[in-house]
Amino acid sequence: MTLWGGRFSTKLNQQAWDLNSSLSVDQRMAIQDVDGSIAWANALHKANILLDEEHASISLGLDTVKREFASGEFIFVPSDEDIHTAVERRLTELVGAVAGKLHTGRSRNDQVATDFRLWMLQTIPQLDSAIRILQSALIEQAEKANETLMPGYTHLQRAQPILLAHWWLSHFHPLQRDRERLTDLIKRVSILPLGSGALSGTPVPVDRAALAESLGFAVASPNSLDAVSDRDFAAEFLFCATLTGIHLSKLAEQIVLYTSAEFGFFELSDSFSTGSSLMPQKKNPDVFELTRGKAGTLIGMLAGLLATLKGLPSTYDKDLQEDKAPVFQATDTLLAILPVIAGALRTITAKPQRMRNAIDSFMMATDLADYLVDKGIPFRETHAIAGKAVRLAGEKNVQLEELSLEAYQALSPAFEADVYQVFDPLKSVEKRNAIGGTSLQSVKNQIQKIKGV
């Protein structure tokens, strides 16, 4: 059974059929296709296209099809070109020729766009929940960290001391933006294409506003040509998914670094580590490396869909059959990664002493400059003086706090005996108490605000 064979004298070449068939991908939208068909049957009934008994028969048949999909009992056959064909074929088996009335006034063009949007509306909350669980793991680690200090880095060079809690929370906020982007996307997904027909709109006097409401859409599409061709929502979804993948990759990269022997800031739980088939001592952060690698795959899927969309000349073109596979794969990738990373982070062990030992007084060089600023010297001058102190300590192969007071006063008479208090990393952290800073109070405020999100 095909939905389009009347004008053809021969069957489609088998290899062409295999290429043309999309069932292997779009069967994932089976429930959405049936729900859309139920809503369309209701609309046809209200428009007096379906008689009461026809509507009752079709509705009962569709309910049966939906139960078969839900239970896994639905049987596909070789003639099922796509999910729409499969549903209509099975409905015909159940209720007879009256099933043919269901397709009155609609096309697979508006049908598939509706299915896809319905699927996405139901999937976005799943992704949001998975990201939120990962955020909870980050908050747990931040609260557990208390006053633990660690080196902060720029250019992968030691920069200034920070709180470990501040570092954990720095990964919370990109994920929060990811959630906000997904939530904002919903309003652009929640536009009903059904009733647009193949391209020019339906001749059936259905109430599209009521149809949209019945399926949970915010509005009906305002232009039928645009409605069947628009895949902005799919590209935007892939962008959101890709950026989430990039944020996860950045987190993963740092965990990979910080669990190495060279850093030793963290140790992974055995339950989220792997070993080597050759080297017995190895404890590998494979789940984080895979996360980092899959970000590249996500980028490729986004670029691929954008390349597909860029040259389409009209309303619906078969190229759009390529829209769903990357979206489904991106979703599966994130839903596989997110809970694993959340579990790995919850069970990770921080090494506070190793982090503290990585902090040296050179990381307080800015505090040294700020010390002179408090004496009334312009920062641009104090920056140069502090830089000379760094150079002098390097030449003497000592730390900044090991330079004598006389050496400091030779650089600037404004230095006094209290200069050595500058090199306390906790005091350095505590001075950064502005909103968003790394002080204890600032981080506590950050956690309190986050918990209110």
GROMACS .gro file of C-alpha atoms in nm:
model
  453
    1MET     CA    1   0.000   0.000   0.000
    2THR     CA    2   0.135   0.344  -0.097
    3LEU     CA    3  -0.036   0.679  -0.059
    4TRP     CA    4   0.057   0.805  -0.404
    5GLY     CA    5   0.059   0.528  -0.668
    6GLY     CA    6  -0.247   0.609  -0.880
    7ARG     CA    7  -0.075   0.795  -1.162
    8PHE     CA    8   0.211   0.544  -1.199
    9SER     CA    9   0.209   0.245  -1.434
   10THR     CA   10   0.498   0.060  -1.274
   11LYS     CA   11   0.622   0.004  -0.923
   12LEU     CA   12   0.912   0.204  -0.787
   13ASN     CA   13   1.252   0.044  -0.839
   14GLN     CA   14   1.340  -0.151  -0.523
   15GLN     CA   15   1.666   0.035  -0.462
   16ALA     CA   16   1.489   0.364  -0.517
   17TRP     CA   17   1.220   0.247  -0.275
   18ASP     CA   18   1.482   0.169  -0.013
   19LEU     CA   19   1.639   0.512  -0.058
   20ASN     CA   20   1.302   0.686  -0.048
   21SER     CA   21   1.168   0.504   0.258
   22SER     CA   22   1.198   0.690   0.587
   23LEU     CA   23   1.027   0.438   0.816
   24SER     CA   24   1.347   0.340   0.994
   25VAL     CA   25   1.375   0.698   1.119
   26ASP     CA   26   1.026   0.838   1.144
   27GLN     CA   27   0.868   0.537   1.316
   28ARG     CA   28   1.000   0.706   1.628
   29MET     CA   29   0.712   0.951   1.587
   30ALA     CA   30   0.448   0.677   1.580
   31ILE     CA   31   0.253   0.796   1.884
   32GLN     CA   32   0.265   1.155   1.763
   33ASP     CA   33   0.140   1.049   1.420
   34VAL     CA   34  -0.158   0.869   1.573
   35ASP     CA   35  -0.233   1.161   1.805
   36GLY     CA   36  -0.228   1.397   1.508
   37SER     CA   37  -0.457   1.164   1.317
   38ILE     CA   38  -0.702   1.145   1.607
   39ALA     CA   39  -0.712   1.524   1.626
   40TRP     CA   40  -0.757   1.548   1.247
   41ALA     CA   41  -1.043   1.296   1.257
   42ASN     CA   42  -1.212   1.507   1.523
   43ALA     CA   43  -1.167   1.819   1.310
   44LEU     CA   44  -1.312   1.644   1.003
   45HIS     CA   45  -1.607   1.529   1.210
   46LYS     CA   46  -1.676   1.881   1.335
   47ALA     CA   47  -1.651   2.003   0.972
   48ASN     CA   48  -1.914   1.743   0.872
   49ILE     CA   49  -1.670   1.554   0.650
   50LEU     CA   50  -1.697   1.243   0.865
   51LEU     CA   51  -2.034   1.108   0.968
   52ASP     CA   52  -2.084   1.012   1.331
   53GLU     CA   53  -2.042   0.641   1.268
   54GLU     CA   54  -1.738   0.698   1.043
   55HIS     CA   55  -1.575   0.914   1.306
   56ALA     CA   56  -1.648   0.661   1.578
   57SER     CA   57  -1.503   0.377   1.369
   58ILE     CA   58  -1.186   0.569   1.276
   59SER     CA   59  -1.135   0.690   1.633
   60LEU     CA   60  -1.171   0.341   1.772
   61GLY     CA   61  -0.929   0.207   1.512
   62LEU     CA   62  -0.672   0.477   1.589
   63ASP     CA   63  -0.699   0.403   1.960
   64THR     CA   64  -0.619   0.040   1.880
   65VAL     CA   65  -0.321   0.140   1.666
   66LYS     CA   66  -0.192   0.363   1.945
   67ARG     CA   67  -0.218   0.081   2.197
   68GLU     CA   68  -0.029  -0.148   1.961
   69PHE     CA   69   0.253   0.104   1.931
   70ALA     CA   70   0.261   0.163   2.307
   71SER     CA   71   0.277  -0.210   2.382
   72GLY     CA   72   0.524  -0.291   2.105
   73GLU     CA   73   0.273  -0.517   1.931
   74PHE     CA   74   0.248  -0.313   1.611
   75ILE     CA   75   0.383  -0.508   1.314
   76PHE     CA   76   0.538  -0.319   1.025
   77VAL     CA   77   0.526  -0.466   0.676
   78PRO     CA   78   0.760  -0.416   0.376
   79SER     CA   79   0.511  -0.185   0.203
   80ASP     CA   80   0.521   0.068   0.488
   81GLU     CA   81   0.706   0.357   0.325
   82ASP     CA   82   0.692   0.578   0.632
   83ILE     CA   83   0.510   0.604   0.962
   84HIS     CA   84   0.210   0.775   0.798
   85THR     CA   85   0.169   0.488   0.551
   86ALA     CA   86   0.205   0.233   0.830
   87VAL     CA   87  -0.063   0.394   1.043
   88GLU     CA   88  -0.310   0.430   0.756
   89ARG     CA   89  -0.243   0.076   0.636
   90ARG     CA   90  -0.308  -0.068   0.981
   91LEU     CA   91  -0.615   0.150   1.029
   92THR     CA   92  -0.755   0.019   0.701
   93GLU     CA   93  -0.699  -0.337   0.819
   94LEU     CA   94  -0.893  -0.260   1.134
   95VAL     CA   95  -1.187  -0.049   1.007
   96GLY     CA   96  -1.194  -0.102   0.633
   97ALA     CA   97  -1.227   0.148   0.347
   98VAL     CA   98  -1.358   0.427   0.569
   99ALA     CA   99  -0.997   0.473   0.684
  100GLY     CA  100  -0.933   0.635   0.345
  101LYS     CA  101  -1.141   0.934   0.453
  102LEU     CA  102  -0.894   1.024   0.724
  103HIS     CA  103  -0.648   1.174   0.478
  104THR     CA  104  -0.907   1.415   0.340
  105GLY     CA  105  -0.762   1.765   0.323
  106ARG     CA  106  -0.420   1.685   0.462
  107SER     CA  107  -0.084   1.586   0.318
  108ARG     CA  108   0.214   1.400   0.448
  109ASN     CA  109   0.384   1.738   0.419
  110ASP     CA  110   0.182   1.901   0.695
  111GLN     CA  111   0.145   1.570   0.876
  112VAL     CA  112   0.516   1.503   0.919
  113ALA     CA  113   0.586   1.861   1.024
  114THR     CA  114   0.315   1.826   1.288
  115ASP     CA  115   0.450   1.493   1.410
  116PHE     CA  116   0.801   1.634   1.435
  117ARG     CA  117   0.692   1.939   1.630
  118LEU     CA  118   0.478   1.729   1.863
  119TRP     CA  119   0.774   1.499   1.927
  120MET     CA  120   0.997   1.795   2.005
  121LEU     CA  121   0.745   1.956   2.240
  122GLN     CA  122   0.740   1.632   2.435
  123THR     CA  123   1.119   1.585   2.426
  124ILE     CA  124   1.238   1.929   2.537
  125PRO     CA  125   1.113   1.875   2.895
  126GLN     CA  126   1.305   1.546   2.910
  127LEU     CA  127   1.627   1.722   2.815
  128ASP     CA  128   1.557   2.003   3.057
  129SER     CA  129   1.511   1.752   3.339
  130ALA     CA  130   1.834   1.571   3.255
  131ILE     CA  131   2.030   1.898   3.251
  132ARG     CA  132   1.871   2.002   3.582
  133ILE     CA  133   1.986   1.676   3.743
  134LEU     CA  134   2.342   1.746   3.631
  135GLN     CA  135   2.314   2.097   3.774
  136SER     CA  136   2.208   1.945   4.106
  137ALA     CA  137   2.527   1.737   4.108
  138LEU     CA  138   2.733   2.052   4.055
  139ILE     CA  139   2.554   2.229   4.341
  140GLU     CA  140   2.611   1.930   4.570
  141GLN     CA  141   2.983   1.941   4.500
  142ALA     CA  142   2.993   2.318   4.549
  143GLU     CA  143   2.827   2.290   4.889
  144LYS     CA  144   3.058   2.007   4.987
  145ALA     CA  145   3.367   2.210   4.892
  146ASN     CA  146   3.320   2.469   5.168
  147GLU     CA  147   3.643   2.675   5.196
  148THR     CA  148   3.855   2.454   4.971
  149LEU     CA  149   4.093   2.664   4.763
  150MET     CA  150   4.227   2.584   4.420
  151PRO     CA  151   4.431   2.763   4.156
  152GLY     CA  152   4.231   2.947   3.895
  153TYR     CA  153   4.372   2.943   3.544
  154THR     CA  154   4.379   3.163   3.238
  155HIS     CA  155   4.557   3.044   2.924
  156LEU     CA  156   4.599   2.720   3.125
  157GLN     CA  157   4.853   2.909   3.339
  158ARG     CA  158   4.810   2.960   3.711
  159ALA     CA  159   4.638   3.293   3.759
  160GLN     CA  160   4.468   3.363   4.095
  161PRO     CA  161   4.335   3.152   4.380
  162ILE     CA  162   3.963   3.077   4.379
  163LEU     CA  163   3.722   2.865   4.577
  164LEU     CA  164   3.662   2.516   4.444
  165ALA     CA  165   3.292   2.584   4.498
  166HIS     CA  166   3.318   2.882   4.265
  167TRP     CA  167   3.473   2.658   4.001
  168TRP     CA  168   3.195   2.401   4.028
  169LEU     CA  169   2.932   2.670   3.994
  170SER     CA  170   3.103   2.813   3.686
  171HIS     CA  171   2.973   2.504   3.506
  172PHE     CA  172   2.621   2.544   3.643
  173HIS     CA  173   2.552   2.872   3.466
  174PRO     CA  174   2.623   2.764   3.105
  175LEU     CA  175   2.385   2.474   3.161
  176GLN     CA  176   2.126   2.716   3.294
  177ARG     CA  177   2.155   2.917   2.974
  178ASP     CA  178   2.111   2.590   2.781
  179ARG     CA  179   1.788   2.526   2.968
  180GLU     CA  180   1.668   2.878   2.902
  181ARG     CA  181   1.737   2.842   2.530
  182LEU     CA  182   1.540   2.518   2.517
  183THR     CA  183   1.250   2.675   2.705
  184ASP     CA  184   1.251   2.975   2.473
  185LEU     CA  185   1.251   2.743   2.172
  186ILE     CA  186   0.917   2.595   2.278
  187LYS     CA  187   0.724   2.900   2.158
  188ARG     CA  188   0.868   2.858   1.808
  189VAL     CA  189   0.803   2.483   1.806
  190SER     CA  190   0.446   2.525   1.930
  191ILE     CA  191   0.306   2.630   1.591
  192LEU     CA  192   0.068   2.383   1.426
  193PRO     CA  193   0.133   2.302   1.056
  194LEU     CA  194  -0.161   2.059   1.026
  195GLY     CA  195  -0.423   2.202   0.794
  196SER     CA  196  -0.165   2.348   0.558
  197GLY     CA  197  -0.205   2.060   0.314
  198ALA     CA  198   0.077   1.994   0.073
  199LEU     CA  199   0.155   2.364   0.040
  200SER     CA  200  -0.155   2.576  -0.026
  201GLY     CA  201  -0.377   2.506   0.273
  202THR     CA  202  -0.667   2.267   0.321
  203PRO     CA  203  -0.999   2.306   0.138
  204VAL     CA  204  -1.175   2.146   0.434
  205PRO     CA  205  -1.339   2.401   0.667
  206VAL     CA  206  -1.161   2.280   0.979
  207ASP     CA  207  -1.115   2.506   1.280
  208ARG     CA  208  -0.737   2.520   1.287
  209ALA     CA  209  -0.728   2.726   1.606
  210ALA     CA  210  -0.929   2.459   1.787
  211LEU     CA  211  -0.716   2.190   1.621
  212ALA     CA  212  -0.400   2.356   1.751
  213GLU     CA  213  -0.541   2.375   2.102
  214SER     CA  214  -0.648   2.010   2.098
  215LEU     CA  215  -0.290   1.900   2.022
  216GLY     CA  216  -0.129   2.135   2.273
  217PHE     CA  217   0.005   2.388   2.022
  218ALA     CA  218  -0.003   2.758   2.101
  219VAL     CA  219  -0.120   2.872   1.758
  220ALA     CA  220  -0.189   2.752   1.404
  221SER     CA  221   0.069   2.838   1.141
  222PRO     CA  222  -0.013   3.166   0.961
  223ASN     CA  223   0.122   3.070   0.618
  224SER     CA  224   0.080   2.727   0.459
  225LEU     CA  225   0.384   2.757   0.231
  226ASP     CA  226   0.610   2.836   0.523
  227ALA     CA  227   0.444   2.582   0.750
  228VAL     CA  228   0.538   2.273   0.548
  229SER     CA  229   0.893   2.389   0.475
  230ASP     CA  230   0.995   2.548   0.806
  231ARG     CA  231   1.263   2.352   0.986
  232ASP     CA  232   1.408   2.646   1.175
  233PHE     CA  233   1.293   2.478   1.493
  234ALA     CA  234   1.495   2.166   1.411
  235ALA     CA  235   1.808   2.368   1.336
  236GLU     CA  236   1.758   2.571   1.651
  237PHE     CA  237   1.706   2.257   1.856
  238LEU     CA  238   2.031   2.116   1.716
  239PHE     CA  239   2.208   2.441   1.801
  240CYS     CA  240   2.080   2.419   2.158
  241ALA     CA  241   2.184   2.055   2.180
  242THR     CA  242   2.524   2.130   2.029
  243LEU     CA  243   2.596   2.418   2.264
  244THR     CA  244   2.498   2.197   2.557
  245GLY     CA  245   2.742   1.940   2.420
  246ILE     CA  246   3.014   2.204   2.402
  247HIS     CA  247   2.951   2.307   2.763
  248LEU     CA  248   2.969   1.943   2.868
  249SER     CA  249   3.288   1.905   2.667
  250LYS     CA  250   3.451   2.198   2.846
  251LEU     CA  251   3.361   2.048   3.182
  252ALA     CA  252   3.485   1.708   3.066
  253GLU     CA  253   3.815   1.851   2.945
  254GLN     CA  254   3.885   2.004   3.285
  255ILE     CA  255   3.794   1.684   3.467
  256VAL     CA  256   4.028   1.489   3.238
  257LEU     CA  257   4.307   1.734   3.320
  258TYR     CA  258   4.237   1.758   3.691
  259THR     CA  259   4.224   1.379   3.739
  260SER     CA  260   4.563   1.334   3.575
  261ALA     CA  261   4.867   1.265   3.795
  262GLU     CA  262   5.012   1.597   3.688
  263PHE     CA  263   4.725   1.785   3.853
  264GLY     CA  264   4.576   1.530   4.091
  265PHE     CA  265   4.295   1.764   4.200
  266PHE     CA  266   4.024   1.498   4.166
  267GLU     CA  267   3.991   1.123   4.171
  268LEU     CA  268   3.715   0.947   3.984
  269SER     CA  269   3.508   0.673   4.142
  270ASP     CA  270   3.590   0.325   4.016
  271SER     CA  271   3.228   0.296   3.903
  272PHE     CA  272   3.282   0.574   3.649
  273SER     CA  273   3.634   0.482   3.537
  274THR     CA  274   3.781   0.226   3.302
  275GLY     CA  275   4.111   0.041   3.284
  276SER     CA  276   4.368  -0.057   3.028
  277SER     CA  277   4.387  -0.395   2.859
  278LEU     CA  278   4.766  -0.372   2.883
  279MET     CA  279   4.864  -0.144   3.173
  280PRO     CA  280   4.722  -0.261   3.508
  281GLN     CA  281   4.779   0.072   3.684
  282LYS     CA  282   4.560   0.279   3.454
  283LYS     CA  283   4.239   0.450   3.565
  284ASN     CA  284   4.094   0.624   3.264
  285PRO     CA  285   3.828   0.899   3.253
  286ASP     CA  286   3.661   0.745   2.948
  287VAL     CA  287   3.312   0.880   3.017
  288PHE     CA  288   3.449   1.234   3.010
  289GLU     CA  289   3.659   1.169   2.702
  290LEU     CA  290   3.355   1.030   2.523
  291THR     CA  291   3.158   1.336   2.626
  292ARG     CA  292   3.430   1.557   2.484
  293GLY     CA  293   3.434   1.356   2.162
  294LYS     CA  294   3.060   1.355   2.112
  295ALA     CA  295   3.055   1.735   2.115
  296GLY     CA  296   3.231   1.718   1.779
  297THR     CA  297   2.967   1.482   1.646
  298LEU     CA  298   2.693   1.721   1.760
  299ILE     CA  299   2.863   2.008   1.579
  300GLY     CA  300   2.871   1.797   1.263
  301MET     CA  301   2.500   1.722   1.282
  302LEU     CA  302   2.412   2.089   1.320
  303ALA     CA  303   2.635   2.185   1.027
  304GLY     CA  304   2.487   1.905   0.817
  305LEU     CA  305   2.126   2.014   0.868
  306LEU     CA  306   2.209   2.379   0.800
  307ALA     CA  307   2.379   2.276   0.476
  308THR     CA  308   2.069   2.077   0.378
  309LEU     CA  309   1.837   2.370   0.445
  310LYS     CA  310   2.038   2.643   0.280
  311GLY     CA  311   1.949   2.568  -0.083
  312LEU     CA  312   1.593   2.438  -0.076
  313PRO     CA  313   1.397   2.613  -0.352
  314SER     CA  314   1.033   2.572  -0.257
  315THR     CA  315   0.797   2.454   0.015
  316TYR     CA  316   0.837   2.085   0.090
  317ASP     CA  317   1.128   1.906  -0.072
  318LYS     CA  318   1.240   1.549  -0.007
  319ASP     CA  319   1.567   1.686   0.128
  320LEU     CA  320   1.371   1.757   0.444
  321GLN     CA  321   1.362   1.385   0.511
  322GLU     CA  322   1.715   1.444   0.643
  323ASP     CA  323   1.589   1.667   0.925
  324LYS     CA  324   1.487   1.411   1.185
  325ALA     CA  325   1.782   1.172   1.206
  326PRO     CA  326   2.028   1.431   1.341
  327VAL     CA  327   1.773   1.568   1.586
  328PHE     CA  328   1.695   1.220   1.716
  329GLN     CA  329   2.063   1.130   1.735
  330ALA     CA  330   2.152   1.453   1.915
  331THR     CA  331   1.875   1.391   2.166
  332ASP     CA  332   1.986   1.034   2.226
  333THR     CA  333   2.345   1.149   2.268
  334LEU     CA  334   2.262   1.406   2.534
  335LEU     CA  335   2.019   1.181   2.718
  336ALA     CA  336   2.294   0.917   2.730
  337ILE     CA  337   2.567   1.157   2.843
  338LEU     CA  338   2.388   1.373   3.100
  339PRO     CA  339   2.296   1.112   3.363
  340VAL     CA  340   2.638   0.946   3.340
  341ILE     CA  341   2.822   1.275   3.391
  342ALA     CA  342   2.589   1.364   3.680
  343GLY     CA  343   2.667   1.030   3.844
  344ALA     CA  344   3.039   1.066   3.784
  345LEU     CA  345   3.046   1.415   3.935
  346ARG     CA  346   2.848   1.310   4.241
  347THR     CA  347   3.103   1.038   4.317
  348ILE     CA  348   3.419   1.231   4.237
  349THR     CA  349   3.664   1.290   4.523
  350ALA     CA  350   3.832   1.629   4.555
  351LYS     CA  351   4.190   1.651   4.682
  352PRO     CA  352   4.201   1.979   4.880
  353GLN     CA  353   4.564   1.954   4.989
  354ARG     CA  354   4.681   1.889   4.634
  355MET     CA  355   4.489   2.196   4.518
  356ARG     CA  356   4.625   2.408   4.802
  357ASN     CA  357   4.981   2.300   4.728
  358ALA     CA  358   4.936   2.419   4.369
  359ILE     CA  359   4.880   2.775   4.490
  360ASP     CA  360   5.197   2.982   4.525
  361SER     CA  361   5.256   3.344   4.616
  362PHE     CA  362   5.311   3.445   4.254
  363MET     CA  363   4.938   3.399   4.213
  364MET     CA  364   4.892   3.694   4.454
  365ALA     CA  365   5.092   3.933   4.235
  366THR     CA  366   4.773   4.124   4.156
  367ASP     CA  367   4.704   4.149   4.530
  368LEU     CA  368   5.053   4.293   4.566
  369ALA     CA  369   4.965   4.560   4.312
  370ASP     CA  370   4.632   4.622   4.487
  371TYR     CA  371   4.820   4.664   4.815
  372LEU     CA  372   5.001   4.964   4.668
  373VAL     CA  373   4.678   5.096   4.518
  374ASP     CA  374   4.548   5.115   4.876
  375LYS     CA  375   4.851   5.337   4.946
  376GLY     CA  376   4.727   5.580   4.682
  377ILE     CA  377   4.949   5.476   4.391
  378PRO     CA  378   4.777   5.442   4.047
  379PHE     CA  379   4.723   5.081   3.944
  380ARG     CA  380   4.919   5.118   3.622
  381GLU     CA  381   5.227   5.204   3.833
  382THR     CA  382   5.162   4.935   4.091
  383HIS     CA  383   5.124   4.675   3.818
  384ALA     CA  384   5.476   4.754   3.697
  385ILE     CA  385   5.615   4.747   4.051
  386ALA     CA  386   5.454   4.411   4.122
  387GLY     CA  387   5.591   4.282   3.793
  388LYS     CA  388   5.942   4.384   3.899
  389ALA     CA  389   5.892   4.199   4.227
  390VAL     CA  390   5.793   3.887   4.032
  391ARG     CA  391   6.100   3.919   3.814
  392LEU     CA  392   6.328   3.971   4.116
  393ALA     CA  393   6.186   3.667   4.296
  394GLY     CA  394   6.232   3.460   3.982
  395GLU     CA  395   6.593   3.569   3.950
  396LYS     CA  396   6.656   3.478   4.314
  397ASN     CA  397   6.459   3.151   4.272
  398VAL     CA  398   6.239   3.231   4.570
  399GLN     CA  399   5.868   3.290   4.627
  400LEU     CA  400   5.729   3.642   4.655
  401GLU     CA  401   5.678   3.608   5.030
  402GLU     CA  402   6.047   3.515   5.064
  403LEU     CA  403   6.172   3.850   4.936
  404SER     CA  404   6.297   4.071   5.217
  405LEU     CA  405   6.119   4.388   5.322
  406GLU     CA  406   6.428   4.578   5.213
  407ALA     CA  407   6.394   4.430   4.863
  408TYR     CA  408   6.030   4.541   4.849
  409GLN     CA  409   6.109   4.888   4.977
  410ALA     CA  410   6.381   4.919   4.715
  411LEU     CA  411   6.103   4.874   4.457
  412SER     CA  412   5.871   5.121   4.635
  413PRO     CA  413   5.900   5.298   4.972
  414ALA     CA  414   5.524   5.248   5.011
  415PHE     CA  415   5.581   4.884   5.107
  416GLU     CA  416   5.555   4.820   5.481
  417ALA     CA  417   5.586   4.516   5.706
  418ASP     CA  418   5.221   4.423   5.654
  419VAL     CA  419   5.291   4.347   5.287
  420TYR     CA  420   5.332   3.978   5.367
  421GLN     CA  421   4.964   3.947   5.457
  422VAL     CA  422   4.898   3.986   5.086
  423PHE     CA  423   5.022   3.634   5.022
  424ASP     CA  424   4.748   3.458   5.218
  425PRO     CA  425   4.535   3.297   4.943
  426LEU     CA  426   4.220   3.286   5.156
  427LYS     CA  427   4.247   3.660   5.219
  428SER     CA  428   4.296   3.709   4.846
  429VAL     CA  429   3.976   3.514   4.783
  430GLU     CA  430   3.783   3.697   5.054
  431LYS     CA  431   3.864   4.038   4.902
  432ARG     CA  432   3.671   3.940   4.590
  433ASN     CA  433   3.333   3.987   4.751
  434ALA     CA  434   3.146   4.170   4.474
  435ILE     CA  435   2.848   3.999   4.310
  436GLY     CA  436   2.982   3.707   4.109
  437GLY     CA  437   3.316   3.701   4.291
  438THR     CA  438   3.491   3.405   4.450
  439SER     CA  439   3.464   3.504   4.819
  440LEU     CA  440   3.292   3.271   5.062
  441GLN     CA  441   2.994   3.502   5.105
  442SER     CA  442   2.964   3.571   4.735
  443VAL     CA  443   2.962   3.198   4.659
  444LYS     CA  444   2.705   3.133   4.934
  445ASN     CA  445   2.486   3.402   4.781
  446GLN     CA  446   2.532   3.244   4.441
  447ILE     CA  447   2.418   2.904   4.572
  448GLN     CA  448   2.116   3.055   4.745
  449LYS     CA  449   2.013   3.235   4.428
  450ILE     CA  450   2.067   2.922   4.218
  451LYS     CA  451   1.851   2.716   4.448
  452GLY     CA  452   1.575   2.965   4.386
  453VAL     CA  453   1.589   2.903   4.010
   0.00000   0.00000   0.00000
